[in-house]
Amino acid sequence: MNDLRELYQEVIFDHNRNPRNFGKLEAANRHAEGFNPLCGDELTLYMIVDKSGIIADIRFEGHGCAISKASASIMTETLKGKSVADAHAYFDSFHAMATGDDDIDTELPDAEKLEVLSGVRSYPARVKCATLAWHTARAAIDGGSDPVTTE
Ligand code: ZN
């Protein structure tokens, strides 16, 4: 278990140092802003959702702690190429894992990557850091224009 924790931490550090899909997406047709006042994490999420409801591209920018940045980075990797309907299923599974004792739903393709963030459930103050990107993604998909706050 300790080895696993260490491995998870390495993955989180790597995504924090070298976030995937980082930057503005000029052609985005969905976007949302998220803010976690508890920690000061802020991010803007951009998506291109095509006519068939597939997330053709997804990017984020912003600043925050390692957990929030790593979570956003891993989320964009996971959701790229998935349908918006699937994105809701990933959201539900991730949320259940981060806030409770549920394991990630491994029936969802690539979802096992998200397990690296399961450790946050032991640290209530970090749960919002990990879920911020997901709440923001859901807001972008649902087309809300108000910024998302975890409070
Ligand atoms: Zn944070």
mmCIF file with all atom_site columns, C-alpha atoms and ligand atoms in Angstrom:
data_model
loop_
_atom_site.group_PDB
_atom_site.id
_atom_site.type_symbol
_atom_site.label_atom_id
_atom_site.label_alt_id
_atom_site.label_comp_id
_atom_site.label_asym_id
_atom_site.label_entity_id
_atom_site.label_seq_id
_atom_site.pdbx_PDB_ins_code
_atom_site.Cartn_x
_atom_site.Cartn_y
_atom_site.Cartn_z
_atom_site.occupancy
_atom_site.B_iso_or_equiv
_atom_site.pdbx_formal_charge
_atom_site.auth_seq_id
_atom_site.auth_comp_id
_atom_site.auth_asym_id
_atom_site.auth_atom_id
_atom_site.pdbx_PDB_model_num
ATOM   1   C  CA . MET A 1 1   ? 0.000   0.000  0.000   1.00 0.00 ? 1   MET A CA 1
ATOM   2   C  CA . ASN A 1 2   ? 2.833   2.411  0.790   1.00 0.00 ? 2   ASN A CA 1
ATOM   3   C  CA . ASP A 1 3   ? 4.471   1.640  -2.529  1.00 0.00 ? 3   ASP A CA 1
ATOM   4   C  CA . LEU A 1 4   ? 1.175   2.300  -4.238  1.00 0.00 ? 4   LEU A CA 1
ATOM   5   C  CA . ARG A 1 5   ? 0.818   5.625  -2.413  1.00 0.00 ? 5   ARG A CA 1
ATOM   6   C  CA . GLU A 1 6   ? 4.327   6.562  -3.478  1.00 0.00 ? 6   GLU A CA 1
ATOM   7   C  CA . LEU A 1 7   ? 3.604   5.634  -7.067  1.00 0.00 ? 7   LEU A CA 1
ATOM   8   C  CA . TYR A 1 8   ? 0.398   7.674  -6.998  1.00 0.00 ? 8   TYR A CA 1
ATOM   9   C  CA . GLN A 1 9   ? 2.310   10.641 -5.620  1.00 0.00 ? 9   GLN A CA 1
ATOM   10  C  CA . GLU A 1 10  ? 4.839   10.387 -8.413  1.00 0.00 ? 10  GLU A CA 1
ATOM   11  C  CA . VAL A 1 11  ? 2.057   10.445 -10.994 1.00 0.00 ? 11  VAL A CA 1
ATOM   12  C  CA . ILE A 1 12  ? 0.494   13.491 -9.321  1.00 0.00 ? 12  ILE A CA 1
ATOM   13  C  CA . PHE A 1 13  ? 3.832   15.324 -9.179  1.00 0.00 ? 13  PHE A CA 1
ATOM   14  C  CA . ASP A 1 14  ? 4.463   14.518 -12.821 1.00 0.00 ? 14  ASP A CA 1
ATOM   15  C  CA . HIS A 1 15  ? 1.085   15.907 -13.947 1.00 0.00 ? 15  HIS A CA 1
ATOM   16  C  CA . ASN A 1 16  ? 1.626   18.984 -11.770 1.00 0.00 ? 16  ASN A CA 1
ATOM   17  C  CA . ARG A 1 17  ? 5.069   19.679 -13.233 1.00 0.00 ? 17  ARG A CA 1
ATOM   18  C  CA . ASN A 1 18  ? 4.054   18.863 -16.759 1.00 0.00 ? 18  ASN A CA 1
ATOM   19  C  CA . PRO A 1 19  ? 0.284   19.286 -17.091 1.00 0.00 ? 19  PRO A CA 1
ATOM   20  C  CA . ARG A 1 20  ? -1.303  17.717 -20.178 1.00 0.00 ? 20  ARG A CA 1
ATOM   21  C  CA . ASN A 1 21  ? -3.689  19.719 -22.372 1.00 0.00 ? 21  ASN A CA 1
ATOM   22  C  CA . PHE A 1 22  ? -2.664  22.953 -20.665 1.00 0.00 ? 22  PHE A CA 1
ATOM   23  C  CA . GLY A 1 23  ? -3.471  26.270 -22.306 1.00 0.00 ? 23  GLY A CA 1
ATOM   24  C  CA . LYS A 1 24  ? -6.274  28.129 -23.975 1.00 0.00 ? 24  LYS A CA 1
ATOM   25  C  CA . LEU A 1 25  ? -8.381  26.543 -26.691 1.00 0.00 ? 25  LEU A CA 1
ATOM   26  C  CA . GLU A 1 26  ? -9.311  29.363 -29.035 1.00 0.00 ? 26  GLU A CA 1
ATOM   27  C  CA . ALA A 1 27  ? -11.916 27.391 -30.966 1.00 0.00 ? 27  ALA A CA 1
ATOM   28  C  CA . ALA A 1 28  ? -13.739 26.177 -27.840 1.00 0.00 ? 28  ALA A CA 1
ATOM   29  C  CA . ASN A 1 29  ? -17.529 26.036 -28.004 1.00 0.00 ? 29  ASN A CA 1
ATOM   30  C  CA . ARG A 1 30  ? -17.889 25.313 -24.290 1.00 0.00 ? 30  ARG A CA 1
ATOM   31  C  CA . HIS A 1 31  ? -16.045 26.801 -21.400 1.00 0.00 ? 31  HIS A CA 1
ATOM   32  C  CA . ALA A 1 32  ? -16.437 27.296 -17.675 1.00 0.00 ? 32  ALA A CA 1
ATOM   33  C  CA . GLU A 1 33  ? -14.490 28.755 -14.804 1.00 0.00 ? 33  GLU A CA 1
ATOM   34  C  CA . GLY A 1 34  ? -13.988 27.056 -11.471 1.00 0.00 ? 34  GLY A CA 1
ATOM   35  C  CA . PHE A 1 35  ? -12.777 28.371 -8.156  1.00 0.00 ? 35  PHE A CA 1
ATOM   36  C  CA . ASN A 1 36  ? -11.980 26.618 -4.901  1.00 0.00 ? 36  ASN A CA 1
ATOM   37  C  CA . PRO A 1 37  ? -11.732 29.429 -2.320  1.00 0.00 ? 37  PRO A CA 1
ATOM   38  C  CA . LEU A 1 38  ? -10.668 27.004 0.417   1.00 0.00 ? 38  LEU A CA 1
ATOM   39  C  CA . CYS A 1 39  ? -7.311  26.476 -1.289  1.00 0.00 ? 39  CYS A CA 1
ATOM   40  C  CA . GLY A 1 40  ? -7.191  29.255 -3.900  1.00 0.00 ? 40  GLY A CA 1
ATOM   41  C  CA . ASP A 1 41  ? -7.367  26.915 -6.900  1.00 0.00 ? 41  ASP A CA 1
ATOM   42  C  CA . GLU A 1 42  ? -8.649  28.566 -10.064 1.00 0.00 ? 42  GLU A CA 1
ATOM   43  C  CA . LEU A 1 43  ? -9.095  27.091 -13.479 1.00 0.00 ? 43  LEU A CA 1
ATOM   44  C  CA . THR A 1 44  ? -10.738 27.759 -16.803 1.00 0.00 ? 44  THR A CA 1
ATOM   45  C  CA . LEU A 1 45  ? -11.792 24.774 -18.832 1.00 0.00 ? 45  LEU A CA 1
ATOM   46  C  CA . TYR A 1 46  ? -12.258 24.809 -22.610 1.00 0.00 ? 46  TYR A CA 1
ATOM   47  C  CA . MET A 1 47  ? -13.916 22.163 -24.738 1.00 0.00 ? 47  MET A CA 1
ATOM   48  C  CA . ILE A 1 48  ? -14.818 21.531 -28.318 1.00 0.00 ? 48  ILE A CA 1
ATOM   49  C  CA . VAL A 1 49  ? -17.922 19.359 -28.380 1.00 0.00 ? 49  VAL A CA 1
ATOM   50  C  CA . ASP A 1 50  ? -18.680 18.182 -31.896 1.00 0.00 ? 50  ASP A CA 1
ATOM   51  C  CA . LYS A 1 51  ? -22.098 17.636 -33.473 1.00 0.00 ? 51  LYS A CA 1
ATOM   52  C  CA . SER A 1 52  ? -22.258 14.017 -32.368 1.00 0.00 ? 52  SER A CA 1
ATOM   53  C  CA . GLY A 1 53  ? -21.670 14.986 -28.729 1.00 0.00 ? 53  GLY A CA 1
ATOM   54  C  CA . ILE A 1 54  ? -18.025 13.909 -28.567 1.00 0.00 ? 54  ILE A CA 1
ATOM   55  C  CA . ILE A 1 55  ? -15.491 15.979 -26.634 1.00 0.00 ? 55  ILE A CA 1
ATOM   56  C  CA . ALA A 1 56  ? -13.147 16.437 -29.583 1.00 0.00 ? 56  ALA A CA 1
ATOM   57  C  CA . ASP A 1 57  ? -10.704 18.591 -27.636 1.00 0.00 ? 57  ASP A CA 1
ATOM   58  C  CA . ILE A 1 58  ? -10.351 19.797 -24.074 1.00 0.00 ? 58  ILE A CA 1
ATOM   59  C  CA . ARG A 1 59  ? -7.834  22.096 -22.396 1.00 0.00 ? 59  ARG A CA 1
ATOM   60  C  CA . PHE A 1 60  ? -7.454  23.991 -19.184 1.00 0.00 ? 60  PHE A CA 1
ATOM   61  C  CA . GLU A 1 61  ? -5.495  26.883 -17.770 1.00 0.00 ? 61  GLU A CA 1
ATOM   62  C  CA . GLY A 1 62  ? -5.217  28.371 -14.339 1.00 0.00 ? 62  GLY A CA 1
ATOM   63  C  CA . HIS A 1 63  ? -3.235  28.000 -11.181 1.00 0.00 ? 63  HIS A CA 1
ATOM   64  C  CA . GLY A 1 64  ? -3.576  26.104 -7.974  1.00 0.00 ? 64  GLY A CA 1
ATOM   65  C  CA . CYS A 1 65  ? -2.109  23.397 -5.808  1.00 0.00 ? 65  CYS A CA 1
ATOM   66  C  CA . ALA A 1 66  ? -0.529  20.209 -7.147  1.00 0.00 ? 66  ALA A CA 1
ATOM   67  C  CA . ILE A 1 67  ? -3.676  18.169 -6.531  1.00 0.00 ? 67  ILE A CA 1
ATOM   68  C  CA . SER A 1 68  ? -5.967  20.550 -8.429  1.00 0.00 ? 68  SER A CA 1
ATOM   69  C  CA . LYS A 1 69  ? -3.599  20.826 -11.371 1.00 0.00 ? 69  LYS A CA 1
ATOM   70  C  CA . ALA A 1 70  ? -2.881  17.104 -11.546 1.00 0.00 ? 70  ALA A CA 1
ATOM   71  C  CA . SER A 1 71  ? -6.579  16.332 -11.316 1.00 0.00 ? 71  SER A CA 1
ATOM   72  C  CA . ALA A 1 72  ? -7.384  18.717 -14.182 1.00 0.00 ? 72  ALA A CA 1
ATOM   73  C  CA . SER A 1 73  ? -4.543  17.287 -16.254 1.00 0.00 ? 73  SER A CA 1
ATOM   74  C  CA . ILE A 1 74  ? -5.618  13.674 -15.720 1.00 0.00 ? 74  ILE A CA 1
ATOM   75  C  CA . MET A 1 75  ? -9.256  14.597 -16.303 1.00 0.00 ? 75  MET A CA 1
ATOM   76  C  CA . THR A 1 76  ? -8.536  16.194 -19.674 1.00 0.00 ? 76  THR A CA 1
ATOM   77  C  CA . GLU A 1 77  ? -6.588  13.108 -20.737 1.00 0.00 ? 77  GLU A CA 1
ATOM   78  C  CA . THR A 1 78  ? -9.476  10.906 -19.672 1.00 0.00 ? 78  THR A CA 1
ATOM   79  C  CA . LEU A 1 79  ? -12.335 12.887 -21.230 1.00 0.00 ? 79  LEU A CA 1
ATOM   80  C  CA . LYS A 1 80  ? -10.725 13.706 -24.569 1.00 0.00 ? 80  LYS A CA 1
ATOM   81  C  CA . GLY A 1 81  ? -12.539 11.729 -27.243 1.00 0.00 ? 81  GLY A CA 1
ATOM   82  C  CA . LYS A 1 82  ? -15.359 10.625 -24.925 1.00 0.00 ? 82  LYS A CA 1
ATOM   83  C  CA . SER A 1 83  ? -19.015 11.566 -25.315 1.00 0.00 ? 83  SER A CA 1
ATOM   84  C  CA . VAL A 1 84  ? -20.634 14.133 -23.043 1.00 0.00 ? 84  VAL A CA 1
ATOM   85  C  CA . ALA A 1 85  ? -22.933 11.371 -21.762 1.00 0.00 ? 85  ALA A CA 1
ATOM   86  C  CA . ASP A 1 86  ? -19.869 9.348  -20.768 1.00 0.00 ? 86  ASP A CA 1
ATOM   87  C  CA . ALA A 1 87  ? -18.363 12.451 -19.148 1.00 0.00 ? 87  ALA A CA 1
ATOM   88  C  CA . HIS A 1 88  ? -21.260 12.477 -16.693 1.00 0.00 ? 88  HIS A CA 1
ATOM   89  C  CA . ALA A 1 89  ? -20.594 8.829  -15.835 1.00 0.00 ? 89  ALA A CA 1
ATOM   90  C  CA . TYR A 1 90  ? -16.911 9.622  -15.208 1.00 0.00 ? 90  TYR A CA 1
ATOM   91  C  CA . PHE A 1 91  ? -17.910 12.585 -13.061 1.00 0.00 ? 91  PHE A CA 1
ATOM   92  C  CA . ASP A 1 92  ? -20.216 10.422 -10.940 1.00 0.00 ? 92  ASP A CA 1
ATOM   93  C  CA . SER A 1 93  ? -17.638 7.701  -10.507 1.00 0.00 ? 93  SER A CA 1
ATOM   94  C  CA . PHE A 1 94  ? -14.809 10.129 -9.702  1.00 0.00 ? 94  PHE A CA 1
ATOM   95  C  CA . HIS A 1 95  ? -16.971 12.028 -7.231  1.00 0.00 ? 95  HIS A CA 1
ATOM   96  C  CA . ALA A 1 96  ? -18.016 8.813  -5.480  1.00 0.00 ? 96  ALA A CA 1
ATOM   97  C  CA . MET A 1 97  ? -14.362 7.745  -5.239  1.00 0.00 ? 97  MET A CA 1
ATOM   98  C  CA . ALA A 1 98  ? -13.056 11.102 -3.976  1.00 0.00 ? 98  ALA A CA 1
ATOM   99  C  CA . THR A 1 99  ? -15.771 11.647 -1.395  1.00 0.00 ? 99  THR A CA 1
ATOM   100 C  CA . GLY A 1 100 ? -16.453 8.098  -0.233  1.00 0.00 ? 100 GLY A CA 1
ATOM   101 C  CA . ASP A 1 101 ? -15.166 4.568  -0.235  1.00 0.00 ? 101 ASP A CA 1
ATOM   102 C  CA . ASP A 1 102 ? -16.194 3.626  -3.750  1.00 0.00 ? 102 ASP A CA 1
ATOM   103 C  CA . ASP A 1 103 ? -13.605 2.343  -6.179  1.00 0.00 ? 103 ASP A CA 1
ATOM   104 C  CA . ILE A 1 104 ? -13.465 3.927  -9.581  1.00 0.00 ? 104 ILE A CA 1
ATOM   105 C  CA . ASP A 1 105 ? -15.745 2.229  -12.097 1.00 0.00 ? 105 ASP A CA 1
ATOM   106 C  CA . THR A 1 106 ? -13.244 0.254  -14.158 1.00 0.00 ? 106 THR A CA 1
ATOM   107 C  CA . GLU A 1 107 ? -15.939 -0.517 -16.729 1.00 0.00 ? 107 GLU A CA 1
ATOM   108 C  CA . LEU A 1 108 ? -15.298 3.025  -17.970 1.00 0.00 ? 108 LEU A CA 1
ATOM   109 C  CA . PRO A 1 109 ? -12.381 3.059  -20.431 1.00 0.00 ? 109 PRO A CA 1
ATOM   110 C  CA . ASP A 1 110 ? -9.197  4.673  -19.026 1.00 0.00 ? 110 ASP A CA 1
ATOM   111 C  CA . ALA A 1 111 ? -10.903 5.306  -15.666 1.00 0.00 ? 111 ALA A CA 1
ATOM   112 C  CA . GLU A 1 112 ? -8.206  3.426  -13.740 1.00 0.00 ? 112 GLU A CA 1
ATOM   113 C  CA . LYS A 1 113 ? -5.923  6.447  -14.283 1.00 0.00 ? 113 LYS A CA 1
ATOM   114 C  CA . LEU A 1 114 ? -8.195  8.400  -11.983 1.00 0.00 ? 114 LEU A CA 1
ATOM   115 C  CA . GLU A 1 115 ? -7.377  6.096  -9.076  1.00 0.00 ? 115 GLU A CA 1
ATOM   116 C  CA . VAL A 1 116 ? -4.186  8.034  -8.373  1.00 0.00 ? 116 VAL A CA 1
ATOM   117 C  CA . LEU A 1 117 ? -6.387  10.677 -6.749  1.00 0.00 ? 117 LEU A CA 1
ATOM   118 C  CA . SER A 1 118 ? -8.262  8.265  -4.485  1.00 0.00 ? 118 SER A CA 1
ATOM   119 C  CA . GLY A 1 119 ? -5.966  9.262  -1.588  1.00 0.00 ? 119 GLY A CA 1
ATOM   120 C  CA . VAL A 1 120 ? -7.729  12.621 -1.213  1.00 0.00 ? 120 VAL A CA 1
ATOM   121 C  CA . ARG A 1 121 ? -10.652 10.961 0.529   1.00 0.00 ? 121 ARG A CA 1
ATOM   122 C  CA . SER A 1 122 ? -8.460  10.752 3.654   1.00 0.00 ? 122 SER A CA 1
ATOM   123 C  CA . TYR A 1 123 ? -7.935  14.535 3.527   1.00 0.00 ? 123 TYR A CA 1
ATOM   124 C  CA . PRO A 1 124 ? -11.311 16.318 3.479   1.00 0.00 ? 124 PRO A CA 1
ATOM   125 C  CA . ALA A 1 125 ? -9.696  19.686 2.726   1.00 0.00 ? 125 ALA A CA 1
ATOM   126 C  CA . ARG A 1 126 ? -8.143  18.263 -0.464  1.00 0.00 ? 126 ARG A CA 1
ATOM   127 C  CA . VAL A 1 127 ? -11.300 16.664 -1.833  1.00 0.00 ? 127 VAL A CA 1
ATOM   128 C  CA . LYS A 1 128 ? -12.388 20.003 -3.306  1.00 0.00 ? 128 LYS A CA 1
ATOM   129 C  CA . CYS A 1 129 ? -8.984  20.451 -4.928  1.00 0.00 ? 129 CYS A CA 1
ATOM   130 C  CA . ALA A 1 130 ? -9.447  17.121 -6.700  1.00 0.00 ? 130 ALA A CA 1
ATOM   131 C  CA . THR A 1 131 ? -13.104 17.586 -7.663  1.00 0.00 ? 131 THR A CA 1
ATOM   132 C  CA . LEU A 1 132 ? -12.855 21.229 -8.844  1.00 0.00 ? 132 LEU A CA 1
ATOM   133 C  CA . ALA A 1 133 ? -11.882 20.324 -12.412 1.00 0.00 ? 133 ALA A CA 1
ATOM   134 C  CA . TRP A 1 134 ? -14.737 17.839 -12.587 1.00 0.00 ? 134 TRP A CA 1
ATOM   135 C  CA . HIS A 1 135 ? -17.357 20.280 -11.333 1.00 0.00 ? 135 HIS A CA 1
ATOM   136 C  CA . THR A 1 136 ? -16.047 22.785 -13.859 1.00 0.00 ? 136 THR A CA 1
ATOM   137 C  CA . ALA A 1 137 ? -16.206 20.224 -16.678 1.00 0.00 ? 137 ALA A CA 1
ATOM   138 C  CA . ARG A 1 138 ? -19.796 19.405 -15.826 1.00 0.00 ? 138 ARG A CA 1
ATOM   139 C  CA . ALA A 1 139 ? -20.663 23.105 -15.850 1.00 0.00 ? 139 ALA A CA 1
ATOM   140 C  CA . ALA A 1 140 ? -19.008 23.519 -19.257 1.00 0.00 ? 140 ALA A CA 1
ATOM   141 C  CA . ILE A 1 141 ? -20.943 20.578 -20.672 1.00 0.00 ? 141 ILE A CA 1
ATOM   142 C  CA . ASP A 1 142 ? -24.230 21.740 -19.211 1.00 0.00 ? 142 ASP A CA 1
ATOM   143 C  CA . GLY A 1 143 ? -23.573 25.208 -20.615 1.00 0.00 ? 143 GLY A CA 1
ATOM   144 C  CA . GLY A 1 144 ? -23.882 27.206 -17.425 1.00 0.00 ? 144 GLY A CA 1
ATOM   145 C  CA . SER A 1 145 ? -22.366 30.677 -17.563 1.00 0.00 ? 145 SER A CA 1
ATOM   146 C  CA . ASP A 1 146 ? -21.885 31.298 -13.835 1.00 0.00 ? 146 ASP A CA 1
ATOM   147 C  CA . PRO A 1 147 ? -18.447 30.480 -12.444 1.00 0.00 ? 147 PRO A CA 1
ATOM   148 C  CA . VAL A 1 148 ? -18.351 27.271 -10.443 1.00 0.00 ? 148 VAL A CA 1
ATOM   149 C  CA . THR A 1 149 ? -17.305 27.467 -6.838  1.00 0.00 ? 149 THR A CA 1
ATOM   150 C  CA . THR A 1 150 ? -16.739 24.499 -4.599  1.00 0.00 ? 150 THR A CA 1
ATOM   151 C  CA . GLU A 1 151 ? -18.231 26.418 -1.651  1.00 0.00 ? 151 GLU A CA 1
HETATM 152 ZN ZN . ZN  B 2 .   ? -6.018  22.943 -3.893  1.00 0.00 ? 1   ZN  B ZN 1
#
